[in-house]
Amino acid sequence: MTDGYRAAVVGATGAVGNTMIRVLEERDFPVRKLTLLASARSAGKKLQFKGQEIRIEELDENSFKQIELALFSAGASVSKLFAPIAASDSCVVVDNSSAFRMEPGIPLVVPEVNPYDVEKNAGIIANPNCSTIQMVVALKPIYDEVGIKRIVVSTYQAVSGTGKRAMEELSEQIRAIVDGKTIENEVYPHQIAFNCLPHIGKFLPNGYTEEEMKMVNETRKILGDPHIQVSATTVRVPVYYAHSETVNIETRKKITAEQVRALLEKAPGVKVLDDPEKFIYPMPLAATGRDETFVGRIREDTSIENGIDFWVVADNIRKGAATNAVQIAELLNEKKLIKRK
Amino acid sequence: MTDGYRAAVVGATGAVGNTMIRVLEERDFPVRKLTLLASARSAGKKLQFKGQEIRIEELDENSFKQIELALFSAGASVSKLFAPIAASDSCVVVDNSSAFRMEPGIPLVVPEVNPYDVEKNAGIIANPNCSTIQMVVALKPIYDEVGIKRIVVSTYQAVSGTGKRAMEELSEQIRAIVDGKTIENEVYPHQIAFNCLPHIGKFLPNGYTEEEMKMVNETRKILGDPHIQVSATTVRVPVYYAHSETVNIETRKKITAEQVRALLEKAPGVKVLDDPEKFIYPMPLAATGRDETFVGRIREDTSIENGIDFWVVADNIRKGAATNAVQIAELLNEKKLIKRK
């Protein structure tokens, strides 16, 4: 592997960082040396990569001198501070945080949707929000065929999107209920076990949450169409992995459910599961650990002239984060956009 | 209570039937004698009503000779067979099944929405589907003020809507997961614990489910407006009680979120919980065991000219079934539409 890159994962101990390491391995991304970076708290811990133990190093401003490619997943404040340092050291950054997504000049990329956008990068490429990624993967073939005027989306989001502590909190609450003990909550403002919280991210003055507005703004940027109208409601449900979404769209021209199914069946990264009478439809449990975006329940919505309804599910930690980031790295590699040091 | 009615609950042992007995008691509905009816399997069992033990009797064609009011919740086939027999015995029926809901001439009533419809009854009044009831309670004040053109609704439905066995199945699956045992499913075609199933009711040729089409057709009938367009996606989530819904509407005239909030704050049966920055919004756990319809996350949807988004939650067994049925009985009593025998 002497022809691979000197790569780094920043935030290696988090749910996404951990999966980035797994996905680099699974997809056999060309890595000559993998550096794992994290906060002082995690430095010294060891993680496995391709059978080797790698000691986690503390992230600082000198971390990127030797690194050619860095995948960041350590939160927006870490990215804001360190991604520009990495970029100025000629290390190309794929950033999973929200820090740069809406910055003009920073590409926001889903490889199945807007791969060409990676080319105009100034050292940082943003990985979109999980709930946006799976929706645009499913929308892109329809958008290209008939155009899309408006999207109404409701989400059913897994606790892993909040991080490891949220997953533990759900498990602890379930165990407390089974054992008849007091239920505690710390990560979420209310119990998540056997509940639904219509609350993901901060509330904004317009009444929508940050998560909901990400779906509006990121969809426009990724599809390169500021005229697409999006209304989103994002909801946390007691599921560990994989986000589900009901998507209702108004297209510019008429398209049938059959045509949508045919388009999606040949779309990259999409797996159509749509034989409901045989109980075949996407579900978060079945999407867990998978890299595809699963689409089903495709039907014509006759409540408007050109309407389509569907249900889309993807593993939020994989396609919604780690896998998409590694796919961006693959694109950068193909297009020879990673500089050797 | 010699001035009360001779009332019966048909399907007394089910989740809804049981709650009907509780709600008759709680609301002190005038009952002189309560008869509990069920299948042969449950006959002989005893249930409590106002401190008295009542022995369940087997339902047959002679059950209604002495009964003046019967609340049915034993499934559509039982209703189809026995509700007309009861009606022909001058016993007024409030039927919670889907058997008669869309029959012309049979009123489909939500007391906060179309109380006047009970008057034109021929002995049977249908109780709408749970997911429809809570939506129309929230929509009615908006409909009256500015009209509604189109509704896009996605549901997050509790397992109690399927019945007692579904609730046990969720509990058994949770316990199996905690104990590291094999997870079994029988009621649902897939595991419901930590999962979402985009599948409620049978699939129809248009790709929608029966549950989804109930939301379309019942909404039109209850609001008395065949022009309202509705697109619904109904999803089962691992919650025991209370359905949640994201509702996106296009009104005929402009209305602000503030105006909607003011209308709903004075609407009968509605409780507005809408101070999200203080983590105040409706949730299924908080709605469990309550009779109100809870509305929050009210905001203007700028993706169309006259758009409003909100989130509505209600206990599917109470307001979505038993409470609404008892409220219909109260209306019949007020309007002197229950015949004495």
XYZ file of C-alpha atoms in Angstrom:
682
model
C 0.000 0.000 0.000
C 2.913 2.399 -0.601
C 0.789 4.166 -3.180
C -1.942 5.030 -0.693
C -2.464 8.309 1.108
C -1.488 9.524 4.517
C -5.005 9.865 5.862
C -6.451 10.942 9.190
C -9.764 10.544 10.963
C -10.518 13.418 13.326
C -12.963 12.409 16.066
C -11.982 8.757 15.776
C -13.781 7.630 18.947
C -17.221 8.972 18.032
C -19.992 6.894 16.437
C -19.295 8.381 12.985
C -15.475 8.524 13.339
C -15.400 4.874 14.309
C -17.511 3.930 11.315
C -15.306 6.039 9.014
C -12.401 3.768 10.001
C -14.524 0.666 9.273
C -15.692 2.010 5.912
C -12.162 2.994 4.803
C -11.208 -0.598 5.561
C -14.249 -2.252 3.940
C -13.978 -0.227 0.728
C -10.216 -0.682 0.677
C -9.576 3.012 0.261
C -5.876 3.512 -0.572
C -4.310 4.435 2.765
C -0.555 4.300 3.307
C -0.771 5.461 6.906
C -3.847 6.161 8.996
C -3.596 8.709 11.791
C -6.358 8.813 14.376
C -6.955 12.137 16.047
C -9.186 13.073 18.943
C -9.340 15.285 22.009
C -6.845 14.907 24.890
C -9.462 12.815 26.707
C -9.247 10.031 24.089
C -5.547 10.326 23.217
C -3.623 7.150 24.009
C -6.579 4.821 23.390
C -6.077 2.303 20.606
C -8.284 1.338 17.670
C -7.914 -1.340 14.995
C -7.435 -0.623 11.279
C -6.710 -3.456 8.841
C -5.453 -5.709 11.611
C -3.132 -3.087 13.052
C -3.516 -1.264 16.327
C -3.368 2.493 16.002
C -2.807 4.759 18.976
C -5.048 7.829 19.024
C -3.129 11.106 19.027
C -4.254 14.410 20.439
C -5.447 16.859 17.790
C -3.443 20.104 17.568
C -2.433 22.678 14.963
C 0.554 20.598 13.874
C -1.467 17.424 13.310
C -1.846 17.929 9.543
C 1.737 18.676 8.446
C 2.177 15.150 7.069
C -1.475 14.322 6.359
C -2.849 14.411 2.792
C -6.533 13.638 3.468
C -8.504 14.162 6.687
C -12.020 13.026 7.457
C -13.457 15.216 10.228
C -16.277 14.198 12.531
C -15.661 15.930 15.822
C -18.361 18.604 15.810
C -18.650 22.050 14.239
C -16.390 23.917 16.661
C -13.457 21.519 16.109
C -13.979 21.733 12.348
C -14.143 25.531 12.384
C -10.826 25.676 14.208
C -8.851 22.853 12.604
C -10.202 22.287 9.073
C -8.763 25.621 7.787
C -5.401 24.736 9.419
C -5.420 21.358 7.662
C -6.402 22.957 4.344
C -3.600 25.526 4.648
C -1.224 22.585 5.167
C -2.441 21.223 1.776
C -4.390 18.450 3.487
C -7.795 18.060 1.843
C -10.607 17.886 4.385
C -13.927 16.047 4.122
C -15.905 17.584 6.951
C -18.940 15.863 8.436
C -19.934 18.800 10.643
C -22.344 21.617 9.830
C -19.504 24.191 10.042
C -18.971 24.843 6.334
C -21.963 23.273 4.597
C -23.680 26.486 3.613
C -20.476 28.501 2.970
C -20.324 29.734 -0.602
C -17.292 28.226 -2.310
C -17.331 25.096 -0.146
C -18.778 22.162 -2.063
C -21.510 20.169 -0.314
C -21.379 16.763 -1.932
C -23.359 13.561 -2.254
C -21.365 11.502 -4.764
C -24.477 10.019 -6.436
C -25.965 13.506 -6.860
C -23.360 16.229 -7.473
C -19.941 14.552 -7.863
C -18.748 17.355 -10.191
C -18.956 19.835 -7.294
C -15.828 18.409 -5.610
C -13.670 19.896 -8.327
C -14.047 23.521 -7.290
C -12.802 22.972 -3.754
C -10.395 25.107 -1.738
C -9.270 22.297 0.526
C -12.547 21.619 2.342
C -15.509 19.568 1.112
C -18.573 19.419 3.335
C -20.502 16.223 3.960
C -24.250 17.023 4.149
C -26.549 16.319 7.060
C -27.700 12.694 7.348
C -31.389 13.404 6.810
C -30.630 15.407 3.649
C -28.274 12.852 2.089
C -30.738 9.973 1.873
C -33.500 12.239 0.582
C -31.445 13.750 -2.255
C -30.081 10.354 -3.321
C -33.695 9.281 -3.907
C -34.784 12.613 -5.422
C -31.952 13.094 -7.919
C -33.165 10.715 -10.678
C -36.676 12.183 -10.420
C -35.312 15.728 -10.405
C -33.301 15.065 -13.564
C -36.280 13.499 -15.319
C -39.182 15.825 -14.542
C -37.982 18.561 -12.162
C -39.188 19.097 -8.604
C -41.151 22.123 -7.405
C -41.855 21.279 -3.784
C -41.031 18.677 -1.119
C -42.899 17.969 2.131
C -40.788 15.662 4.292
C -41.296 14.185 7.757
C -38.517 12.257 9.442
C -38.304 9.337 11.866
C -34.724 9.732 13.115
C -32.597 7.278 15.048
C -30.899 8.150 18.334
C -27.445 7.297 16.936
C -27.672 10.640 15.122
C -27.242 12.304 18.498
C -24.235 10.125 19.365
C -23.173 7.224 21.537
C -24.558 8.681 24.773
C -28.038 8.919 23.248
C -27.908 5.255 22.271
C -26.874 4.375 25.807
C -29.682 6.543 27.177
C -32.286 4.676 25.121
C -30.841 1.335 26.311
C -30.766 2.487 29.934
C -34.357 3.701 29.763
C -35.524 0.419 28.225
C -33.709 -1.543 30.920
C -35.180 0.672 33.682
C -38.685 0.099 32.290
C -38.193 -3.676 32.078
C -36.770 -3.707 35.623
C -39.468 -1.363 36.962
C -36.903 1.265 37.959
C -36.938 5.066 37.669
C -36.408 6.325 34.142
C -33.785 9.022 33.769
C -33.004 11.353 30.889
C -29.973 13.510 30.324
C -29.183 13.613 26.607
C -32.769 14.376 25.530
C -35.074 16.786 27.374
C -37.705 14.024 27.643
C -37.797 10.223 27.759
C -37.115 8.809 24.280
C -38.053 5.162 24.999
C -41.621 4.521 23.731
C -41.919 8.205 22.801
C -41.475 10.567 19.827
C -39.791 13.979 20.169
C -40.627 16.572 17.475
C -37.371 18.289 18.232
C -33.980 17.843 16.524
C -31.514 20.695 16.846
C -32.159 24.194 18.140
C -35.397 26.047 17.511
C -35.090 29.056 15.191
C -37.183 32.261 15.131
C -39.339 30.908 12.264
C -40.447 27.990 14.460
C -38.486 25.382 12.499
C -35.478 23.605 13.979
C -31.919 23.754 12.703
C -32.320 20.174 11.463
C -35.438 21.121 9.504
C -33.744 24.132 7.908
C -30.720 21.998 7.000
C -33.067 19.880 4.902
C -34.345 23.019 3.159
C -31.016 24.737 2.526
C -28.779 21.739 1.868
C -31.249 20.224 -0.605
C -31.170 23.446 -2.636
C -27.374 23.626 -2.577
C -26.785 19.963 -3.470
C -29.325 19.942 -6.308
C -28.056 23.382 -7.374
C -31.595 24.747 -7.504
C -32.499 27.648 -5.196
C -36.123 27.447 -6.327
C -36.936 24.048 -4.817
C -39.411 24.536 -2.009
C -39.032 22.296 1.040
C -41.104 21.953 4.187
C -39.583 19.628 6.792
C -40.607 18.278 10.183
C -37.897 16.281 11.936
C -38.772 13.860 14.706
C -36.667 11.631 16.946
C -38.023 8.106 17.407
C -36.858 5.211 19.622
C -34.784 3.495 16.938
C -31.015 2.949 17.262
C -29.820 3.167 13.670
C -31.180 4.429 10.323
C -33.413 7.383 9.620
C -36.753 6.957 7.843
C -38.558 9.687 5.906
C -41.941 10.181 4.300
C -41.351 12.289 1.205
C -44.167 13.951 -0.715
C -43.108 15.766 -3.881
C -44.689 17.940 -6.509
C -42.880 17.485 -9.796
C -42.782 19.995 -12.656
C -44.032 17.430 -15.175
C -46.189 14.360 -14.669
C -44.440 11.110 -13.713
C -46.048 7.820 -12.760
C -45.138 5.643 -9.771
C -44.043 2.997 -12.267
C -41.652 5.440 -13.949
C -40.225 6.548 -10.597
C -39.675 2.904 -9.642
C -37.884 2.237 -12.943
C -35.681 5.325 -12.523
C -34.753 4.445 -8.946
C -34.055 0.817 -9.791
C -31.158 1.906 -11.964
C -30.067 4.822 -9.768
C -26.629 4.626 -8.118
C -26.657 3.879 -4.413
C -30.401 3.174 -4.347
C -32.122 -0.094 -3.569
C -35.844 -0.216 -4.296
C -37.807 -2.374 -1.844
C -41.359 -1.958 -3.006
C -43.555 -5.020 -2.923
C -45.714 -4.088 0.059
C -48.236 -6.911 -0.306
C -45.336 -9.257 0.373
C -44.375 -7.004 3.302
C -41.376 -5.702 1.377
C -40.631 -2.064 2.139
C -37.676 -0.235 3.673
C -37.312 -0.350 7.465
C -34.638 1.058 9.779
C -33.779 -2.365 11.248
C -33.131 -3.801 7.790
C -31.101 -0.758 6.698
C -28.808 -0.871 9.732
C -25.194 -1.470 8.745
C -25.957 -1.056 5.029
C -24.543 1.571 2.686
C -27.473 1.859 0.270
C -30.425 4.225 0.390
C -33.621 2.143 0.470
C -36.791 3.426 -1.221
C -40.293 1.992 -1.181
C -44.003 2.804 -0.848
C -43.710 4.657 -4.165
C -47.131 5.881 -5.262
C -48.873 8.620 -7.179
C -50.322 11.287 -4.942
C -53.531 12.344 -6.617
C -54.076 15.201 -4.158
C -52.158 17.415 -6.606
C -51.653 17.271 -10.343
C -48.080 15.979 -10.322
C -47.572 14.287 -6.972
C -45.434 11.384 -5.804
C -45.171 9.885 -2.321
C -42.385 7.605 -1.141
C -40.616 6.296 1.976
C -36.836 6.386 2.192
C -34.574 4.745 4.780
C -30.793 4.757 5.198
C -28.281 4.098 7.936
C -27.595 7.596 9.245
C -24.109 6.694 10.488
C -23.142 5.023 7.195
C -24.718 6.603 4.104
C -25.806 9.554 6.234
C -22.252 10.258 7.400
C -19.239 7.911 7.266
C -19.909 6.154 3.951
C -20.756 9.402 2.170
C -17.528 10.966 3.499
C -15.434 8.017 2.285
C -17.227 8.139 -1.091
C -16.198 11.806 -1.357
C -12.621 10.729 -0.599
C -12.911 8.137 -3.389
C -14.082 10.858 -5.772
C -11.142 13.069 -4.764
C -8.816 10.138 -5.390
C -10.316 9.360 -8.808
C -10.071 12.984 -9.839
C -6.520 13.217 -8.427
C -7.512 16.021 -6.094
C -5.516 14.771 -3.092
C -2.030 16.262 -3.026
C 0.909 13.965 -2.194
C 3.313 15.170 0.457
C -79.478 6.635 38.568
C -82.993 5.461 37.665
C -83.042 8.166 34.987
C -80.012 6.727 33.171
C -79.993 4.469 30.115
C -79.725 0.759 29.695
C -76.373 0.787 27.924
C -74.128 -1.926 26.534
C -70.481 -2.172 25.544
C -69.883 -4.727 22.784
C -66.312 -6.003 22.781
C -65.874 -5.194 26.463
C -62.599 -7.081 26.872
C -60.684 -5.308 24.098
C -58.353 -2.338 24.628
C -61.015 0.109 23.378
C -64.007 -1.666 24.964
C -62.298 -1.640 28.313
C -61.552 2.052 28.023
C -65.155 2.759 26.977
C -66.244 1.365 30.362
C -63.686 3.573 32.140
C -64.733 6.684 30.197
C -68.472 6.106 30.805
C -67.562 5.973 34.499
C -65.198 8.971 34.507
C -67.596 11.233 32.616
C -70.520 10.008 34.714
C -72.602 9.219 31.650
C -76.175 8.457 32.798
C -76.308 4.657 32.882
C -79.079 2.829 34.687
C -77.751 -0.608 33.810
C -74.564 -1.517 31.950
C -74.487 -4.753 29.968
C -71.127 -6.054 28.822
C -71.130 -8.163 25.679
C -68.363 -10.148 24.048
C -67.698 -13.383 22.202
C -68.307 -16.786 23.826
C -64.605 -16.929 24.681
C -64.893 -13.976 27.089
C -68.411 -14.633 28.404
C -68.453 -15.276 32.149
C -65.459 -13.035 32.890
C -66.168 -10.104 35.178
C -65.312 -6.408 34.864
C -65.812 -3.482 37.229
C -68.119 -0.517 36.573
C -68.730 2.111 39.258
C -67.674 -0.279 41.991
C -69.903 -3.089 40.788
C -68.842 -6.331 39.219
C -70.490 -7.032 35.890
C -70.463 -10.473 34.320
C -69.754 -10.447 30.578
C -72.532 -11.990 28.491
C -72.225 -13.653 25.130
C -73.332 -11.447 22.249
C -76.265 -12.797 20.225
C -79.211 -11.491 18.207
C -81.357 -11.116 21.315
C -78.781 -9.066 23.200
C -80.329 -5.694 22.356
C -84.017 -6.238 23.196
C -83.682 -4.297 26.470
C -80.697 -2.087 25.529
C -81.204 1.587 24.614
C -77.611 2.551 23.715
C -74.772 0.277 22.580
C -71.118 1.190 22.096
C -69.548 -1.300 19.675
C -65.839 -2.051 19.493
C -65.517 -5.665 18.411
C -64.319 -5.317 14.820
C -66.062 -4.656 11.513
C -67.526 -8.135 11.005
C -69.264 -8.139 14.407
C -70.579 -4.623 13.740
C -71.859 -5.548 10.285
C -73.809 -8.443 11.742
C -75.073 -7.045 15.042
C -75.327 -3.242 14.703
C -78.318 -3.461 12.299
C -80.008 -5.950 14.664
C -79.514 -3.535 17.573
C -80.783 -0.597 15.494
C -83.891 -2.557 14.466
C -84.515 -3.175 18.181
C -84.511 0.649 18.640
C -81.131 0.542 20.345
C -78.943 3.388 19.089
C -75.438 2.193 18.169
C -72.160 4.122 18.327
C -69.867 1.949 16.252
C -66.094 2.184 16.541
C -65.394 -0.165 13.621
C -64.840 0.761 9.982
C -68.017 -1.123 8.941
C -70.341 1.837 8.374
C -68.080 4.885 8.333
C -68.323 5.610 4.637
C -71.974 4.491 4.206
C -74.147 7.320 2.938
C -76.796 8.107 5.524
C -74.655 6.947 8.440
C -73.224 9.937 10.307
C -69.483 9.887 10.996
C -69.040 12.131 13.974
C -66.372 13.950 15.946
C -68.344 15.966 18.502
C -66.001 18.990 18.349
C -66.268 19.055 14.543
C -69.685 17.957 13.234
C -72.015 17.445 16.218
C -75.061 18.381 14.089
C -74.535 15.245 11.966
C -75.806 12.944 14.747
C -79.346 14.212 14.207
C -79.927 12.528 10.859
C -79.170 9.016 12.120
C -81.043 5.787 11.417
C -79.882 4.050 14.565
C -76.155 3.801 13.840
C -73.529 6.525 14.272
C -69.983 5.710 13.196
C -66.934 6.678 15.229
C -64.085 7.688 12.874
C -60.659 6.118 12.676
C -58.243 7.202 15.423
C -55.733 8.878 13.109
C -58.500 10.924 11.457
C -60.177 12.082 14.688
C -57.188 13.898 16.151
C -56.345 15.525 12.821
C -59.841 16.918 12.181
C -60.159 18.214 15.758
C -57.075 20.337 15.083
C -58.095 21.262 11.529
C -61.689 22.314 12.184
C -61.035 25.828 13.595
C -58.608 26.541 10.743
C -61.028 25.140 8.177
C -63.825 27.381 9.446
C -61.594 30.462 9.423
C -59.736 30.255 6.113
C -60.680 26.989 4.353
C -58.309 24.129 3.567
C -57.290 23.024 0.086
C -54.810 20.254 0.768
C -53.347 18.227 3.628
C -50.112 16.198 3.641
C -50.022 14.055 6.770
C -47.515 11.516 8.104
C -48.332 9.459 11.165
C -46.343 7.940 14.024
C -48.856 5.393 15.338
C -48.827 3.481 18.605
C -49.073 -0.300 18.792
C -52.202 -0.131 20.984
C -54.053 0.759 17.774
C -53.525 -2.856 16.714
C -54.803 -4.207 20.043
C -53.637 -5.803 23.248
C -51.602 -8.546 21.552
C -49.529 -5.942 19.688
C -48.700 -4.205 22.957
C -47.644 -7.523 24.442
C -45.554 -8.264 21.341
C -43.639 -4.979 21.725
C -43.060 -5.754 25.429
C -41.956 -9.313 24.682
C -39.538 -8.124 21.984
C -38.050 -5.502 24.301
C -37.600 -8.099 27.031
C -36.018 -10.565 24.591
C -33.555 -7.888 23.452
C -32.637 -6.946 27.037
C -32.210 -10.636 27.923
C -30.293 -11.414 24.718
C -32.929 -13.908 23.581
C -34.456 -14.584 20.160
C -36.915 -11.940 19.029
C -40.218 -13.261 17.754
C -42.993 -11.550 15.833
C -46.514 -12.716 15.211
C -48.849 -9.701 15.215
C -46.680 -7.602 12.869
C -44.877 -9.003 9.815
C -41.590 -7.572 11.140
C -40.044 -6.686 14.491
C -41.610 -3.476 15.845
C -39.175 -2.878 18.736
C -36.584 -0.251 17.638
C -38.130 -0.224 14.159
C -40.688 1.693 12.050
C -43.174 -0.088 9.763
C -44.654 1.982 6.901
C -47.613 -0.329 6.865
C -50.970 0.038 8.648
C -53.902 -1.879 7.212
C -54.095 -3.668 3.885
C -52.427 -2.377 0.750
C -54.816 -1.151 -1.958
C -54.338 -1.124 -5.743
C -53.355 2.577 -5.700
C -50.376 1.767 -3.442
C -51.865 3.428 -0.360
C -53.013 1.436 2.664
C -56.541 1.220 4.013
C -55.440 3.367 6.955
C -54.112 6.038 4.598
C -57.312 6.099 2.551
C -59.395 6.309 5.747
C -57.617 9.585 6.462
C -58.524 10.841 2.972
C -62.156 9.741 2.871
C -63.155 10.240 6.502
C -61.681 13.752 6.607
C -63.841 14.713 3.617
C -66.986 13.219 5.148
C -66.487 14.715 8.631
C -65.674 18.197 7.338
C -68.453 17.818 4.761
C -66.130 18.914 1.973
C -65.448 16.465 -0.872
C -62.928 18.893 -2.382
C -60.327 18.667 0.397
C -57.233 16.954 -0.942
C -55.362 14.650 1.412
C -52.142 12.697 1.005
C -51.364 10.383 3.937
C -48.528 8.062 4.910
C -49.229 5.989 8.007
C -46.387 4.452 9.963
C -46.285 2.211 13.030
C -43.655 3.184 15.610
C -42.544 1.493 18.858
C -44.798 3.553 21.137
C -47.527 1.997 23.318
C -50.177 4.708 23.421
C -51.002 7.890 21.460
C -50.602 8.616 17.791
C -48.513 11.555 16.584
C -48.900 13.274 13.217
C -47.044 15.851 11.175
C -49.676 17.867 9.344
C -48.847 20.222 6.474
C -51.783 22.197 5.121
C -52.468 24.594 2.304
C -55.239 26.968 3.304
C -57.517 28.880 0.910
C -56.663 32.231 2.499
C -53.534 33.335 4.320
C -53.345 32.638 8.051
C -50.371 33.217 10.356
C -48.989 30.745 12.894
C -50.006 33.229 15.596
C -53.594 33.240 14.346
C -53.689 29.431 14.206
C -52.367 29.280 17.767
C -55.047 31.732 18.943
C -57.803 29.756 17.181
C -56.645 26.444 18.609
C -56.238 27.847 22.108
C -59.975 28.452 22.271
C -60.977 25.345 20.287
C -62.984 22.656 22.098
C -61.032 19.525 22.995
C -57.685 21.025 21.970
C -54.722 21.790 24.180
C -51.964 23.853 22.600
C -48.466 22.919 23.827
C -46.229 25.179 21.811
C -43.267 26.687 23.581
C -40.534 24.589 21.984
C -37.592 26.559 23.359
C -38.777 25.455 26.799
C -39.108 21.912 25.396
C -42.898 22.200 25.439
C -44.511 20.325 22.559
C -46.943 17.406 22.331
C -45.512 13.915 22.848
C -47.189 10.493 22.910
C -45.959 9.711 26.452
C -47.481 12.928 27.801
C -50.763 12.396 25.896
C -51.238 8.858 27.214
C -54.410 8.543 29.279
C -55.590 12.041 28.337
C -58.760 12.960 26.465
C -57.543 16.144 24.749
C -55.961 16.547 21.331
C -52.545 18.176 21.786
C -51.184 20.540 19.123
C -47.767 22.170 18.869
C -44.896 23.055 16.518
C -47.296 25.454 14.771
C -45.430 27.392 12.096
C -45.897 29.071 8.738
C -44.711 26.949 5.864
C -43.225 29.385 3.393
C -42.750 26.664 0.747
C -46.220 27.597 -0.553
C -48.229 30.781 -0.417
C -50.675 29.750 2.310
C -48.967 26.992 4.255
C -49.115 25.885 7.883
C -47.227 23.034 9.564
C -48.133 21.511 12.920
C -47.714 18.401 15.079
C -50.745 16.776 16.685
C -50.818 14.027 19.313
C -53.719 12.253 21.008
C -54.316 9.030 22.894
C -55.597 6.724 20.152
C -57.559 4.552 22.581
C -59.194 7.549 24.290
C -59.863 10.519 21.976
C -59.123 8.275 18.995
C -61.772 5.725 20.016
C -63.422 5.315 23.447
C -63.695 8.961 24.504
C -65.000 10.059 21.116
C -67.635 7.280 21.235
C -68.769 8.337 24.715
C -68.847 11.983 23.585
C -71.159 10.914 20.744
C -73.351 9.181 23.341
C -73.387 12.419 25.344
C -74.513 14.319 22.250
C -77.290 11.769 21.645
C -78.373 12.199 25.259
C -78.363 16.017 25.060
C -80.372 15.924 21.861
C -82.739 13.297 23.329
C -81.946 10.855 20.525
C -81.763 7.758 22.721
C -85.135 6.030 22.955
C -86.306 4.750 26.352
C -87.552 1.162 26.538
